[in-house]
PDB file of C-alpha atoms in Angstrom:
ATOM      1  CA  MET A  65      21.168   1.700  -2.362  1.00  0.00           C
ATOM      2  CA  PRO A  66      24.045  -0.420  -3.105  1.00  0.00           C
ATOM      3  CA  VAL A  67      23.443  -3.318  -5.825  1.00  0.00           C
ATOM      4  CA  ALA A  68      25.191  -5.628  -3.295  1.00  0.00           C
ATOM      5  CA  THR A  69      22.101  -5.289  -0.992  1.00  0.00           C
ATOM      6  CA  SER A  70      20.154  -8.395  -0.657  1.00  0.00           C
ATOM      7  CA  VAL A  71      16.543  -8.155  -1.860  1.00  0.00           C
ATOM      8  CA  ALA A  72      15.233  -9.056   1.666  1.00  0.00           C
ATOM      9  CA  ASP A  73      17.132  -6.232   3.190  1.00  0.00           C
ATOM     10  CA  ALA A  74      16.055  -3.739   0.431  1.00  0.00           C
ATOM     11  CA  THR A  75      12.325  -4.919   1.007  1.00  0.00           C
ATOM     12  CA  ASN A  76      12.670  -4.182   4.746  1.00  0.00           C
ATOM     13  CA  GLN A  77      14.084  -0.649   4.141  1.00  0.00           C
ATOM     14  CA  LEU A  78      11.425   0.226   1.540  1.00  0.00           C
ATOM     15  CA  VAL A  79       8.683  -1.152   3.647  1.00  0.00           C
ATOM     16  CA  ASP A  80       9.872   1.101   6.519  1.00  0.00           C
ATOM     17  CA  LEU A  81       9.919   4.119   4.188  1.00  0.00           C
ATOM     18  CA  GLN A  82       6.455   3.461   2.847  1.00  0.00           C
ATOM     19  CA  ASN A  83       4.894   2.919   6.217  1.00  0.00           C
ATOM     20  CA  LEU A  84       6.284   5.978   7.406  1.00  0.00           C
ATOM     21  CA  ARG A  85       5.024   7.943   4.478  1.00  0.00           C
ATOM     22  CA  THR A  86       1.576   6.560   4.927  1.00  0.00           C
ATOM     23  CA  ARG A  87       1.700   7.313   8.705  1.00  0.00           C
ATOM     24  CA  ILE A  88       2.558  10.936   7.902  1.00  0.00           C
ATOM     25  CA  HIS A  89      -0.453  11.056   5.513  1.00  0.00           C
ATOM     26  CA  ARG A  90      -2.733   9.980   8.316  1.00  0.00           C
ATOM     27  CA  LEU A  91      -1.158  12.340  10.659  1.00  0.00           C
ATOM     28  CA  LYS A  92      -1.953  15.105   8.119  1.00  0.00           C
ATOM     29  CA  LEU A  93      -5.559  14.117   7.770  1.00  0.00           C
ATOM     30  CA  GLU A  94      -6.283  13.886  11.583  1.00  0.00           C
ATOM     31  CA  GLY A  95      -3.792  16.811  12.460  1.00  0.00           C
ATOM     32  CA  GLU A  96      -5.825  19.221  10.519  1.00  0.00           C
ATOM     33  CA  GLU A  97      -9.018  18.185  12.194  1.00  0.00           C
ATOM     34  CA  LEU A  98      -7.188  18.529  15.514  1.00  0.00           C
ATOM     35  CA  ALA A  99      -5.969  21.940  14.766  1.00  0.00           C
ATOM     36  CA  LYS A 100      -9.544  23.122  14.008  1.00  0.00           C
ATOM     37  CA  PHE A 101     -11.658  21.183  16.355  1.00  0.00           C
ATOM     38  CA  GLY A 102      -9.513  20.077  19.256  1.00  0.00           C
ATOM     39  CA  PRO A 103      -9.002  16.642  20.804  1.00  0.00           C
ATOM     40  CA  ALA A 104     -11.063  13.661  20.064  1.00  0.00           C
ATOM     41  CA  LYS A 105     -14.000  12.619  22.194  1.00  0.00           C
ATOM     42  CA  PRO A 106     -14.216   9.071  23.713  1.00  0.00           C
ATOM     43  CA  ILE A 107     -16.226   6.839  21.470  1.00  0.00           C
ATOM     44  CA  ASP A 108     -19.251   6.743  23.698  1.00  0.00           C
ATOM     45  CA  GLN A 109     -19.474  10.464  24.091  1.00  0.00           C
ATOM     46  CA  GLN A 110     -19.253  11.251  20.262  1.00  0.00           C
ATOM     47  CA  GLY A 111     -22.044  13.260  18.669  1.00  0.00           C
ATOM     48  CA  ILE A 112     -22.828  16.856  17.572  1.00  0.00           C
ATOM     49  CA  ASP A 113     -22.781  19.108  20.550  1.00  0.00           C
ATOM     50  CA  GLU A 114     -26.027  21.018  19.805  1.00  0.00           C
ATOM     51  CA  TYR A 115     -27.883  17.768  19.942  1.00  0.00           C
ATOM     52  CA  THR A 116     -26.435  16.446  23.206  1.00  0.00           C
ATOM     53  CA  ASP A 117     -28.588  16.442  26.386  1.00  0.00           C
ATOM     54  CA  GLN A 118     -25.934  17.917  28.613  1.00  0.00           C
ATOM     55  CA  ALA A 119     -24.909  21.455  28.413  1.00  0.00           C
ATOM     56  CA  LYS A 120     -21.298  22.178  27.345  1.00  0.00           C
ATOM     57  CA  GLN A 121     -19.154  24.874  28.522  1.00  0.00           C
ATOM     58  CA  LYS A 122     -17.336  26.433  25.572  1.00  0.00           C
ATOM     59  CA  GLY A 123     -13.775  27.845  25.704  1.00  0.00           C
ATOM     60  CA  ARG A 124     -12.434  30.842  23.862  1.00  0.00           C
ATOM     61  CA  HIS A 125     -11.484  29.060  20.752  1.00  0.00           C
ATOM     62  CA  TYR A 126     -14.478  26.704  20.619  1.00  0.00           C
ATOM     63  CA  GLN A 127     -15.459  25.742  16.942  1.00  0.00           C
ATOM     64  CA  GLN A 128     -18.019  22.991  16.667  1.00  0.00           C
ATOM     65  CA  ASP A 129     -17.031  19.760  14.869  1.00  0.00           C
ATOM     66  CA  PRO A 130     -19.709  18.879  12.192  1.00  0.00           C
ATOM     67  CA  THR A 131     -18.916  15.204  12.610  1.00  0.00           C
ATOM     68  CA  GLY A 132     -19.170  15.201  16.391  1.00  0.00           C
ATOM     69  CA  ARG A 133     -15.907  13.314  16.737  1.00  0.00           C
ATOM     70  CA  ARG A 134     -14.043  16.204  18.427  1.00  0.00           C
ATOM     71  CA  THR A 135     -14.587  18.363  21.387  1.00  0.00           C
ATOM     72  CA  GLY A 136     -14.514  21.656  19.405  1.00  0.00           C
ATOM     73  CA  GLU A 137     -11.934  23.149  21.840  1.00  0.00           C
ATOM     74  CA  GLY A 138      -9.294  24.049  19.433  1.00  0.00           C
ATOM     75  CA  PRO A 139      -5.848  25.439  20.300  1.00  0.00           C
ATOM     76  CA  ASP A 140      -4.745  29.078  20.302  1.00  0.00           C
ATOM     77  CA  PRO A 141      -4.797  30.411  16.638  1.00  0.00           C
ATOM     78  CA  ALA A 142      -0.981  30.927  16.581  1.00  0.00           C
ATOM     79  CA  ALA A 143      -0.400  27.426  17.940  1.00  0.00           C
ATOM     80  CA  ALA A 144      -2.857  26.062  15.356  1.00  0.00           C
ATOM     81  CA  LYS A 145      -1.093  27.853  12.521  1.00  0.00           C
ATOM     82  CA  THR A 146       2.292  26.361  13.631  1.00  0.00           C
ATOM     83  CA  LEU A 147       0.822  22.890  13.793  1.00  0.00           C
ATOM     84  CA  MET A 148      -0.676  23.113  10.226  1.00  0.00           C
ATOM     85  CA  LYS A 149       2.530  24.455   8.817  1.00  0.00           C
ATOM     86  CA  THR A 150       4.464  21.432  10.446  1.00  0.00           C
ATOM     87  CA  LEU A 151       1.991  19.177   9.081  1.00  0.00           C
ATOM     88  CA  ASP A 152       2.289  20.692   5.524  1.00  0.00           C
ATOM     89  CA  ASP A 153       6.051  20.378   5.749  1.00  0.00           C
ATOM     90  CA  ALA A 154       5.909  16.827   6.763  1.00  0.00           C
ATOM     91  CA  GLU A 155       3.371  15.918   3.942  1.00  0.00           C
ATOM     92  CA  ARG A 156       5.526  17.724   1.408  1.00  0.00           C
ATOM     93  CA  LEU A 157       8.599  15.844   2.617  1.00  0.00           C
ATOM     94  CA  ALA A 158       6.885  12.482   2.132  1.00  0.00           C
ATOM     95  CA  HIS A 159       5.182  13.334  -1.042  1.00  0.00           C
ATOM     96  CA  LYS A 160       5.839  11.292  -4.235  1.00  0.00           C
ATOM     97  CA  ASP A 161       6.807  14.503  -6.121  1.00  0.00           C
ATOM     98  CA  GLN A 162      10.154  14.481  -4.306  1.00  0.00           C
ATOM     99  CA  VAL A 163      11.207  11.784  -6.727  1.00  0.00           C
ATOM    100  CA  GLY A 164      10.833  14.221  -9.695  1.00  0.00           C
ATOM    101  CA  ARG A 165      12.870  16.825  -7.647  1.00  0.00           C
ATOM    102  CA  LYS A 166      15.613  14.166  -7.125  1.00  0.00           C
ATOM    103  CA  VAL A 167      15.335  14.537  -3.305  1.00  0.00           C
ATOM    104  CA  LEU A 168      16.731  11.545  -1.515  1.00  0.00           C
ATOM    105  CA  LEU A 169      14.088  10.295   0.945  1.00  0.00           C
ATOM    106  CA  THR A 170      15.529   8.684   4.288  1.00  0.00           C
ATOM    107  CA  LYS A 171      14.086   7.030   7.355  1.00  0.00           C
ATOM    108  CA  ALA A 172      15.729   9.499   9.547  1.00  0.00           C
ATOM    109  CA  ALA A 173      14.223  12.566   7.697  1.00  0.00           C
ATOM    110  CA  LEU A 174      10.698  10.977   7.900  1.00  0.00           C
ATOM    111  CA  GLU A 175      11.067  10.219  11.629  1.00  0.00           C
ATOM    112  CA  GLU A 176      12.335  13.742  12.085  1.00  0.00           C
ATOM    113  CA  ALA A 177       9.230  15.170  10.488  1.00  0.00           C
ATOM    114  CA  ILE A 178       7.032  13.140  12.740  1.00  0.00           C
ATOM    115  CA  ASP A 179       8.980  14.419  15.783  1.00  0.00           C
ATOM    116  CA  ASN A 180       8.392  18.051  14.648  1.00  0.00           C
ATOM    117  CA  VAL A 181       4.745  17.167  14.405  1.00  0.00           C
ATOM    118  CA  ARG A 182       4.887  15.672  18.012  1.00  0.00           C
ATOM    119  CA  GLY A 183       6.421  18.959  19.179  1.00  0.00           C
ATOM    120  CA  ALA A 184       3.841  21.135  17.515  1.00  0.00           C
ATOM    121  CA  VAL A 185       1.014  19.070  19.118  1.00  0.00           C
ATOM    122  CA  MET A 186       2.821  19.486  22.515  1.00  0.00           C
ATOM    123  CA  ILE A 187       2.846  23.230  22.017  1.00  0.00           C
ATOM    124  CA  ALA A 188      -0.819  23.439  20.892  1.00  0.00           C
ATOM    125  CA  PHE A 189      -1.973  20.978  23.674  1.00  0.00           C
ATOM    126  CA  PRO A 190       0.371  21.100  26.696  1.00  0.00           C
ATOM    127  CA  GLN A 191      -2.186  19.017  28.688  1.00  0.00           C
ATOM    128  CA  GLY A 192      -1.753  16.184  26.104  1.00  0.00           C
ATOM    129  CA  LEU A 193      -4.228  14.267  23.954  1.00  0.00           C
ATOM    130  CA  PRO A 194      -6.537  11.548  25.041  1.00  0.00           C
ATOM    131  CA  GLU A 195      -5.636   7.902  24.268  1.00  0.00           C
ATOM    132  CA  CYS A 196      -8.441   7.702  21.885  1.00  0.00           C
ATOM    133  CA  ASP A 197      -7.227  10.525  19.763  1.00  0.00           C
ATOM    134  CA  LEU A 198      -5.922   9.322  16.281  1.00  0.00           C
ATOM    135  CA  VAL A 199      -3.356  11.889  16.240  1.00  0.00           C
ATOM    136  CA  ARG A 200      -1.762  10.615  19.491  1.00  0.00           C
ATOM    137  CA  GLN A 201      -2.035   6.967  18.170  1.00  0.00           C
ATOM    138  CA  ALA A 202      -0.281   8.029  15.105  1.00  0.00           C
ATOM    139  CA  LEU A 203       2.512   9.700  16.919  1.00  0.00           C
ATOM    140  CA  GLU A 204       2.936   6.804  19.354  1.00  0.00           C
ATOM    141  CA  GLY A 205       2.638   4.049  16.445  1.00  0.00           C
ATOM    142  CA  THR A 206      -0.277   2.374  18.412  1.00  0.00           C
ATOM    143  CA  GLU A 207      -2.993   2.837  15.611  1.00  0.00           C
ATOM    144  CA  GLU A 208      -5.549   0.022  15.065  1.00  0.00           C
ATOM    145  CA  LEU A 209      -6.145   0.227  11.378  1.00  0.00           C
ATOM    146  CA  ALA A 210      -8.115  -2.923  10.851  1.00  0.00           C
ATOM    147  CA  GLY A 211     -11.541  -2.260   9.717  1.00  0.00           C
ATOM    148  CA  THR A 212     -10.701   1.297   8.576  1.00  0.00           C
ATOM    149  CA  SER A 213     -10.250   2.887   5.275  1.00  0.00           C
ATOM    150  CA  HIS A 214      -6.390   2.930   5.977  1.00  0.00           C
ATOM    151  CA  ALA A 215      -6.487  -0.857   6.664  1.00  0.00           C
ATOM    152  CA  ASN A 216      -4.219  -1.486   3.599  1.00  0.00           C
ATOM    153  CA  ASP A 217      -1.775   1.255   4.379  1.00  0.00           C
ATOM    154  CA  GLU A 218       0.683  -0.749   6.402  1.00  0.00           C
ATOM    155  CA  LEU A 219       2.872  -3.184   4.650  1.00  0.00           C
ATOM    156  CA  ASP A 220       4.436  -6.187   6.474  1.00  0.00           C
ATOM    157  CA  PRO A 221       8.034  -6.690   5.772  1.00  0.00           C
ATOM    158  CA  SER A 222       7.671 -10.494   6.035  1.00  0.00           C
ATOM    159  CA  THR A 223       5.116 -10.809   3.237  1.00  0.00           C
ATOM    160  CA  ALA A 224       6.001  -7.668   0.994  1.00  0.00           C
ATOM    161  CA  THR A 225       7.611  -8.214  -2.287  1.00  0.00           C
ATOM    162  CA  LEU A 226       9.499  -6.176  -4.778  1.00  0.00           C
ATOM    163  CA  TRP A 227       8.661  -6.117  -8.501  1.00  0.00           C
ATOM    164  CA  PHE A 228      10.763  -4.738 -11.346  1.00  0.00           C
ATOM    165  CA  ALA A 229       9.853  -4.893 -15.019  1.00  0.00           C
ATOM    166  CA  GLY A 230       6.885  -7.220 -14.426  1.00  0.00           C
ATOM    167  CA  LYS A 231       9.037  -9.760 -12.462  1.00  0.00           C
ATOM    168  CA  GLN A 232       9.353 -10.410  -8.836  1.00  0.00           C
ATOM    169  CA  LEU A 233      12.720  -9.950  -7.227  1.00  0.00           C
ATOM    170  CA  LEU A 234      13.577 -13.076  -5.210  1.00  0.00           C
ATOM    171  CA  PRO A 235      14.455 -12.345  -1.568  1.00  0.00           C
ATOM    172  CA  LYS A 236      17.347 -14.741  -1.586  1.00  0.00           C
ATOM    173  CA  ASN A 237      19.252 -12.787  -4.325  1.00  0.00           C
ATOM    174  CA  GLN A 238      21.150  -9.601  -4.314  1.00  0.00           C
ATOM    175  CA  LEU A 239      19.782  -6.573  -6.218  1.00  0.00           C
ATOM    176  CA  SER A 240      22.625  -6.922  -8.780  1.00  0.00           C
ATOM    177  CA  HIS A 241      21.237 -10.310  -9.792  1.00  0.00           C
ATOM    178  CA  HIS A 242      18.053  -8.475 -11.179  1.00  0.00           C
ATOM    179  CA  LEU A 243      19.397  -4.964 -11.927  1.00  0.00           C
ATOM    180  CA  GLY A 244      23.101  -5.528 -12.999  1.00  0.00           C
ATOM    181  CA  ARG A 245      26.191  -4.445 -11.241  1.00  0.00           C
ATOM    182  CA  HIS A 246      26.265  -0.783 -12.125  1.00  0.00           C
ATOM    183  CA  GLU A 247      25.896   1.231  -8.977  1.00  0.00           C
ATOM    184  CA  LYS A 248      24.199   4.233 -10.705  1.00  0.00           C
ATOM    185  CA  THR A 249      21.446   2.323 -12.267  1.00  0.00           C
ATOM    186  CA  LYS A 250      18.043   3.857 -11.950  1.00  0.00           C
ATOM    187  CA  ALA A 251      15.195   1.356 -11.448  1.00  0.00           C
ATOM    188  CA  VAL A 252      11.549   1.924 -10.821  1.00  0.00           C
ATOM    189  CA  ILE A 253      10.653  -0.836  -8.330  1.00  0.00           C
ATOM    190  CA  LYS A 254       7.090  -1.391  -6.778  1.00  0.00           C
ATOM    191  CA  LEU A 255       6.177  -2.828  -3.422  1.00  0.00           C
ATOM    192  CA  GLN A 256       3.301  -5.452  -3.198  1.00  0.00           C
ATOM    193  CA  GLN A 257       1.911  -7.708  -0.486  1.00  0.00           C
ATOM    194  CA  ALA A 258       2.508 -11.408  -1.180  1.00  0.00           C
ATOM    195  CA  GLY A 259      -0.359 -12.855  -3.214  1.00  0.00           C
ATOM    196  CA  GLN A 260      -1.355  -9.814  -4.876  1.00  0.00           C
ATOM    197  CA  GLY A 261       0.582 -10.563  -8.165  1.00  0.00           C
ATOM    198  CA  ALA A 262       2.390  -8.298 -10.409  1.00  0.00           C
ATOM    199  CA  PRO A 263       1.525  -4.664 -10.087  1.00  0.00           C
ATOM    200  CA  VAL A 264      -0.569  -2.757 -12.615  1.00  0.00           C
ATOM    201  CA  ARG A 265       1.671  -1.363 -15.271  1.00  0.00           C
ATOM    202  CA  GLU A 266       1.951   2.522 -15.408  1.00  0.00           C
ATOM    203  CA  ALA A 267       0.444   4.507 -18.056  1.00  0.00           C
ATOM    204  CA  PRO A 268       3.041   5.610 -20.843  1.00  0.00           C
ATOM    205  CA  VAL A 269       2.261   9.293 -20.233  1.00  0.00           C
ATOM    206  CA  ASP A 270       1.054  11.015 -17.135  1.00  0.00           C
ATOM    207  CA  ALA A 271      -2.372  12.475 -16.776  1.00  0.00           C
ATOM    208  CA  GLU A 272      -1.196  16.128 -17.586  1.00  0.00           C
ATOM    209  CA  THR A 273       0.715  15.239 -20.773  1.00  0.00           C
ATOM    210  CA  GLN A 274      -2.270  13.200 -21.982  1.00  0.00           C
ATOM    211  CA  LYS A 275      -4.673  16.283 -21.371  1.00  0.00           C
ATOM    212  CA  ALA A 276      -2.196  18.359 -23.366  1.00  0.00           C
ATOM    213  CA  MET A 277      -2.118  15.809 -26.211  1.00  0.00           C
ATOM    214  CA  MET A 278      -5.926  15.530 -26.271  1.00  0.00           C
ATOM    215  CA  ALA A 279      -6.291  19.268 -26.423  1.00  0.00           C
ATOM    216  CA  PHE A 280      -3.709  19.520 -29.289  1.00  0.00           C
ATOM    217  CA  TYR A 281      -5.334  16.723 -31.408  1.00  0.00           C
ATOM    218  CA  HIS A 282      -8.786  18.410 -30.862  1.00  0.00           C
ATOM    219  CA  LYS A 283      -7.508  21.861 -32.018  1.00  0.00           C
ATOM    220  CA  LYS A 284      -5.891  20.160 -35.029  1.00  0.00           C
ATOM    221  CA  GLN A 285      -9.309  18.344 -35.824  1.00  0.00           C
ATOM    222  CA  GLU A 286     -11.310  21.575 -35.662  1.00  0.00           C
ATOM    223  CA  GLU A 287      -8.820  23.292 -38.030  1.00  0.00           C
ATOM    224  CA  GLN A 288      -9.092  20.420 -40.356  1.00  0.00           C
ATOM    225  CA  LYS A 289     -12.867  20.501 -40.128  1.00  0.00           C
ATOM    226  CA  LYS A 290     -12.967  24.337 -40.878  1.00  0.00           C
ATOM    227  CA  LEU A 291     -10.722  23.760 -43.863  1.00  0.00           C
ATOM    228  CA  ALA A 292     -12.890  20.842 -45.239  1.00  0.00           C
ATOM    229  CA  GLU A 293     -15.966  23.119 -45.095  1.00  0.00           C
ATOM    230  CA  ASN A 294     -14.321  26.156 -46.614  1.00  0.00           C
ATOM    231  CA  GLU A 295     -14.884  25.549 -50.431  1.00  0.00           C
ATOM    232  CA  ASP A 296     -14.225  29.186 -51.355  1.00  0.00           C
ATOM    233  CA  ASP A 297     -11.293  30.468 -53.221  1.00  0.00           C
ATOM    234  CA  ASP A 298     -10.659  33.473 -50.910  1.00  0.00           C
ATOM    235  CA  TYR A 299      -7.223  31.994 -49.984  1.00  0.00           C
ATOM    236  CA  THR A 300      -6.173  33.364 -53.395  1.00  0.00           C
ATOM    237  CA  ASN A 301      -6.144  36.866 -51.782  1.00  0.00           C
ATOM    238  CA  SER A 302      -3.651  35.737 -49.198  1.00  0.00           C
ATOM    239  CA  ALA A 303      -0.032  36.970 -49.561  1.00  0.00           C
ATOM    240  CA  TRP A 304       1.315  33.519 -49.551  1.00  0.00           C
ATOM    241  CA  ALA A 305      -0.692  32.692 -52.747  1.00  0.00           C
ATOM    242  CA  ASN A 306       0.500  35.668 -54.777  1.00  0.00           C
ATOM    243  CA  PRO A 307       2.700  34.199 -57.615  1.00  0.00           C
ATOM    244  CA  LYS A 308       4.508  37.611 -58.019  1.00  0.00           C
ATOM    245  CA  ALA A 309       5.339  37.813 -54.263  1.00  0.00           C
ATOM    246  CA  LEU A 310       9.036  37.166 -54.883  1.00  0.00           C
ATOM    247  CA  LYS A 311       9.313  39.676 -57.641  1.00  0.00           C
ATOM    248  CA  HIS A 312       7.530  42.386 -55.573  1.00  0.00           C
ATOM    249  CA  HIS A 313       9.820  41.673 -52.587  1.00  0.00           C
ATOM    250  CA  PHE A 314      12.884  42.559 -54.456  1.00  0.00           C
ATOM    251  CA  SER A 315      11.410  45.461 -56.481  1.00  0.00           C
ATOM    252  CA  GLY A 316      10.041  46.974 -53.267  1.00  0.00           C
ATOM    253  CA  VAL A 317       6.530  47.267 -54.387  1.00  0.00           C
ATOM    254  CA  GLY A 318       5.002  44.514 -52.300  1.00  0.00           C
ATOM    255  CA  GLY A 319       2.877  46.951 -50.240  1.00  0.00           C
ATOM    256  CA  VAL A 320       1.242  48.900 -53.080  1.00  0.00           C
ATOM    257  CA  ARG A 321      -2.398  48.462 -53.474  1.00  0.00           C
ATOM    258  CA  ILE A 322      -4.689  49.739 -56.301  1.00  0.00           C
ATOM    259  CA  ARG A 323      -8.187  50.880 -55.630  1.00  0.00           C
TER     260      ARG A 323
END
């Protein structure tokens, strides 16, 4: 992103990317359920099938939804496999690990991934999905997230703020005002909703590195403990403790043992 970009424009672009990423994540969660248990039931008909009063006709690929939210009428296994692969590809594209791989994330790429999921859903369910299905709502952008566990997923561009090095970037400024004029500057910027204050600072090391460090220090402590408990002089039999080791090395009699 050019440093001449205004903070307000940068915020809008980053909010769009973040909202598309969280949208793909929700699609992945609900899409997996769709591939296994079929379309969603209307809210007033939800319930586990075996405990309902009315007899249910079961199709070839019926698989009961243990939560009772879906009909159990899954798609053809081949279509389900295609749908799952498309969802995995979309999730992989939107994953934060792409930063470590230096893969540029664009709005067009994310929208294309959502379109691919839409195509896979149409193949699996050519008759379409009911309006109450969360997958359809995510594809059409008509989700009602208020009151759900995803209520904080969506960011509002008008209230979102950018933070860098513990300071808020002012919308009226250009990025160069806060980051400098060098176009190749790398900056880790965080998105926050207005009123949330500065974001929590990241840990100096990641979780995997911290585990490796803890394992290393634990191993060293165990070694030191064993050395402290060992008061014998058996180390004198070691090759490195032999005062004549250098002489034996040059005379060629280092391997001779007397019994």
